[in-house]
């Protein structure tokens, strides 16, 4: 399997189940990607057994935001090509800062 997010190295935070990296092409002043180590193609491919993992993903977002002193932020998951998903390994964007448009 050829998946860059299965191989990616953490530069922000890592635990047993997740890697957090800075987005290589940031769309906001702060742009992190929260990536489960388990290879799941997209939200469309989730199974009931992934329920806890997805809950933990939210808590990772909370932790990273708290650790970095980020008070307000957006969390975004793109699902499918037409919604902008280009990497077929679930990841959640954590975006914050002045470049972000609301
Ligand atoms: P998505 O469009 O939701 O699939 O998001 C993929 C994101 O991964 C984009 O924002 C890219 O800029 C980012 N990206 C791609 N390759 C890397 C990499 N090697 N390290 C960090 N971010 C990456
Ligand atoms: Zn993968």
PDB file of C-alpha atoms and ligand atoms in Angstrom:
ATOM      1  CA  UNK A   1       0.000   0.000   0.000  1.00  0.00           C
ATOM      2  CA  UNK A   2       1.323   3.403  -0.988  1.00  0.00           C
ATOM      3  CA  UNK A   3      -0.028   5.900   1.542  1.00  0.00           C
ATOM      4  CA  UNK A   4       1.918   8.968   2.655  1.00  0.00           C
ATOM      5  CA  UNK A   5      -0.048   9.317   5.902  1.00  0.00           C
ATOM      6  CA  UNK A   6       0.829   5.733   6.896  1.00  0.00           C
ATOM      7  CA  UNK A   7       4.493   6.781   6.667  1.00  0.00           C
ATOM      8  CA  UNK A   8       4.381  10.368   7.924  1.00  0.00           C
ATOM      9  CA  UNK A   9       6.519  11.446  10.883  1.00  0.00           C
ATOM     10  CA  UNK A  10       5.111  13.599  13.653  1.00  0.00           C
ATOM     11  CA  UNK A  11       6.344  17.152  14.154  1.00  0.00           C
ATOM     12  CA  UNK A  12       3.692  18.349  16.626  1.00  0.00           C
ATOM     13  CA  UNK A  13       2.406  15.462  18.751  1.00  0.00           C
ATOM     14  CA  UNK A  14       2.238  11.664  18.712  1.00  0.00           C
ATOM     15  CA  UNK A  15       0.731   8.923  20.861  1.00  0.00           C
ATOM     16  CA  UNK A  16      -0.082   5.228  20.328  1.00  0.00           C
ATOM     17  CA  UNK A  17      -2.941   5.901  17.944  1.00  0.00           C
ATOM     18  CA  UNK A  18      -2.404   9.350  16.405  1.00  0.00           C
ATOM     19  CA  UNK A  19       0.112  11.580  14.695  1.00  0.00           C
ATOM     20  CA  UNK A  20      -0.254  15.349  14.514  1.00  0.00           C
ATOM     21  CA  UNK A  21       1.722  17.297  11.908  1.00  0.00           C
ATOM     22  CA  UNK A  22       1.858  20.810  10.530  1.00  0.00           C
ATOM     23  CA  UNK A  23       0.165  20.977   7.147  1.00  0.00           C
ATOM     24  CA  UNK A  24       2.812  21.302   4.448  1.00  0.00           C
ATOM     25  CA  UNK A  25       0.657  23.868   2.609  1.00  0.00           C
ATOM     26  CA  UNK A  26      -1.094  25.803   5.386  1.00  0.00           C
ATOM     27  CA  UNK A  27      -4.445  27.429   4.635  1.00  0.00           C
ATOM     28  CA  UNK A  28      -4.454  29.390   7.899  1.00  0.00           C
ATOM     29  CA  UNK A  29      -1.906  30.858  10.296  1.00  0.00           C
ATOM     30  CA  UNK A  30      -2.156  27.626  12.270  1.00  0.00           C
ATOM     31  CA  UNK A  31      -2.933  24.469  10.315  1.00  0.00           C
ATOM     32  CA  UNK A  32      -2.400  21.049  11.852  1.00  0.00           C
ATOM     33  CA  UNK A  33      -3.480  17.631  10.615  1.00  0.00           C
ATOM     34  CA  UNK A  34      -4.653  15.031  13.130  1.00  0.00           C
ATOM     35  CA  UNK A  35      -4.055  11.611  11.618  1.00  0.00           C
ATOM     36  CA  UNK A  36      -5.038   8.247  13.117  1.00  0.00           C
ATOM     37  CA  UNK A  37      -2.273   5.662  12.658  1.00  0.00           C
ATOM     38  CA  UNK A  38      -4.879   3.161  11.514  1.00  0.00           C
ATOM     39  CA  UNK A  39      -5.343   3.347   7.752  1.00  0.00           C
ATOM     40  CA  UNK A  40      -8.998   4.162   7.072  1.00  0.00           C
ATOM     41  CA  UNK A  41      -9.663   5.683   3.669  1.00  0.00           C
ATOM     42  CA  UNK A  42     -12.304   8.211   4.668  1.00  0.00           C
ATOM     43  CA  UNK A  43     -15.286   8.863   6.925  1.00  0.00           C
ATOM     44  CA  UNK A  44     -17.268   6.890   4.327  1.00  0.00           C
ATOM     45  CA  UNK A  45     -15.202   3.828   5.203  1.00  0.00           C
ATOM     46  CA  UNK A  46     -15.683   3.930   8.987  1.00  0.00           C
ATOM     47  CA  UNK A  47     -16.902   0.792  10.738  1.00  0.00           C
ATOM     48  CA  UNK A  48     -18.696   0.666  14.103  1.00  0.00           C
ATOM     49  CA  UNK A  49     -15.418  -0.536  15.669  1.00  0.00           C
ATOM     50  CA  UNK A  50     -13.849   2.848  14.792  1.00  0.00           C
ATOM     51  CA  UNK A  51     -16.237   4.740  17.077  1.00  0.00           C
ATOM     52  CA  UNK A  52     -13.774   5.095  19.970  1.00  0.00           C
ATOM     53  CA  UNK A  53     -10.947   6.099  17.651  1.00  0.00           C
ATOM     54  CA  UNK A  54     -13.036   8.920  16.192  1.00  0.00           C
ATOM     55  CA  UNK A  55     -13.969  10.105  19.677  1.00  0.00           C
ATOM     56  CA  UNK A  56     -10.294  10.093  20.614  1.00  0.00           C
ATOM     57  CA  UNK A  57      -9.527  12.161  17.524  1.00  0.00           C
ATOM     58  CA  UNK A  58     -11.675  14.965  18.957  1.00  0.00           C
ATOM     59  CA  UNK A  59      -9.833  14.750  22.265  1.00  0.00           C
ATOM     60  CA  UNK A  60      -6.497  14.978  20.431  1.00  0.00           C
ATOM     61  CA  UNK A  61      -7.746  18.183  18.796  1.00  0.00           C
ATOM     62  CA  UNK A  62      -8.706  19.512  22.222  1.00  0.00           C
ATOM     63  CA  UNK A  63      -5.313  18.578  23.688  1.00  0.00           C
ATOM     64  CA  UNK A  64      -3.235  20.056  20.875  1.00  0.00           C
ATOM     65  CA  UNK A  65      -5.273  23.278  20.944  1.00  0.00           C
ATOM     66  CA  UNK A  66      -4.878  23.533  24.701  1.00  0.00           C
ATOM     67  CA  UNK A  67      -1.147  22.739  24.608  1.00  0.00           C
ATOM     68  CA  UNK A  68      -0.560  25.346  21.902  1.00  0.00           C
ATOM     69  CA  UNK A  69      -2.764  27.979  23.566  1.00  0.00           C
ATOM     70  CA  UNK A  70      -5.221  28.031  20.683  1.00  0.00           C
ATOM     71  CA  UNK A  71      -8.530  29.329  22.010  1.00  0.00           C
ATOM     72  CA  UNK A  72     -10.651  29.364  18.835  1.00  0.00           C
ATOM     73  CA  UNK A  73     -10.339  27.045  15.910  1.00  0.00           C
ATOM     74  CA  UNK A  74     -12.126  25.129  13.192  1.00  0.00           C
ATOM     75  CA  UNK A  75     -12.038  21.367  12.719  1.00  0.00           C
ATOM     76  CA  UNK A  76     -12.594  20.106   9.193  1.00  0.00           C
ATOM     77  CA  UNK A  77     -12.761  16.670   7.627  1.00  0.00           C
ATOM     78  CA  UNK A  78     -13.004  16.460   3.851  1.00  0.00           C
ATOM     79  CA  UNK A  79     -14.822  13.383   2.551  1.00  0.00           C
ATOM     80  CA  UNK A  80     -14.466  12.507  -1.128  1.00  0.00           C
ATOM     81  CA  UNK A  81     -12.754  14.217  -4.059  1.00  0.00           C
ATOM     82  CA  UNK A  82     -15.536  16.716  -4.729  1.00  0.00           C
ATOM     83  CA  UNK A  83     -15.264  17.890  -1.113  1.00  0.00           C
ATOM     84  CA  UNK A  84     -11.510  18.369  -1.452  1.00  0.00           C
ATOM     85  CA  UNK A  85     -10.166  15.106  -0.015  1.00  0.00           C
ATOM     86  CA  UNK A  86      -6.890  14.396  -1.799  1.00  0.00           C
ATOM     87  CA  UNK A  87      -5.283  11.939   0.632  1.00  0.00           C
ATOM     88  CA  UNK A  88      -7.199   8.709   1.154  1.00  0.00           C
ATOM     89  CA  UNK A  89      -6.327   8.238   4.824  1.00  0.00           C
ATOM     90  CA  UNK A  90      -8.659   9.891   7.358  1.00  0.00           C
ATOM     91  CA  UNK A  91      -7.341  13.142   8.768  1.00  0.00           C
ATOM     92  CA  UNK A  92      -8.866  16.127  10.505  1.00  0.00           C
ATOM     93  CA  UNK A  93      -7.707  19.672   9.864  1.00  0.00           C
ATOM     94  CA  UNK A  94      -7.278  21.990  12.848  1.00  0.00           C
ATOM     95  CA  UNK A  95      -7.283  25.543  11.556  1.00  0.00           C
ATOM     96  CA  UNK A  96      -6.882  28.810  13.399  1.00  0.00           C
ATOM     97  CA  UNK A  97      -5.673  32.328  12.822  1.00  0.00           C
ATOM     98  CA  UNK A  98      -6.060  35.363  10.696  1.00  0.00           C
ATOM     99  CA  UNK A  99      -5.851  33.788   7.223  1.00  0.00           C
ATOM    100  CA  UNK A 100      -8.999  31.803   7.941  1.00  0.00           C
ATOM    101  CA  UNK A 101     -12.224  33.044   6.327  1.00  0.00           C
ATOM    102  CA  UNK A 102     -15.578  32.520   8.040  1.00  0.00           C
TER     103      UNK A 102
HETATM  104  P1  LIG B   1      -7.265  16.818   2.238  1.00  0.00           P
HETATM  105  O1  LIG B   1      -7.375  17.796   1.094  1.00  0.00           O
HETATM  106  O2  LIG B   1      -8.364  16.958   3.245  1.00  0.00           O
HETATM  107  O3  LIG B   1      -7.062  15.383   1.759  1.00  0.00           O
HETATM  108  O4  LIG B   1      -5.979  17.259   3.025  1.00  0.00           O
HETATM  109  C1  LIG B   1      -4.699  16.854   2.686  1.00  0.00           C
HETATM  110  C2  LIG B   1      -3.771  17.856   3.311  1.00  0.00           C
HETATM  111  O5  LIG B   1      -2.521  17.234   3.497  1.00  0.00           O
HETATM  112  C3  LIG B   1      -3.533  19.103   2.479  1.00  0.00           C
HETATM  113  O6  LIG B   1      -3.907  20.262   3.232  1.00  0.00           O
HETATM  114  C4  LIG B   1      -2.029  19.061   2.183  1.00  0.00           C
HETATM  115  O7  LIG B   1      -1.458  20.346   2.209  1.00  0.00           O
HETATM  116  C5  LIG B   1      -1.516  18.201   3.305  1.00  0.00           C
HETATM  117  N1  LIG B   1      -0.298  17.436   3.059  1.00  0.00           N
HETATM  118  C6  LIG B   1       0.019  16.671   1.988  1.00  0.00           C
HETATM  119  N2  LIG B   1       1.211  16.072   2.145  1.00  0.00           N
HETATM  120  C7  LIG B   1       1.665  16.435   3.365  1.00  0.00           C
HETATM  121  C8  LIG B   1       2.847  16.161   4.115  1.00  0.00           C
HETATM  122  N3  LIG B   1       3.808  15.350   3.639  1.00  0.00           N
HETATM  123  N4  LIG B   1       2.983  16.725   5.327  1.00  0.00           N
HETATM  124  C9  LIG B   1       2.033  17.533   5.816  1.00  0.00           C
HETATM  125  N5  LIG B   1       0.886  17.846   5.166  1.00  0.00           N
HETATM  126  C10 LIG B   1       0.708  17.313   3.955  1.00  0.00           C
HETATM  127 ZN1  LIG B   2      -2.671   5.253   5.206  1.00  0.00          ZN
END
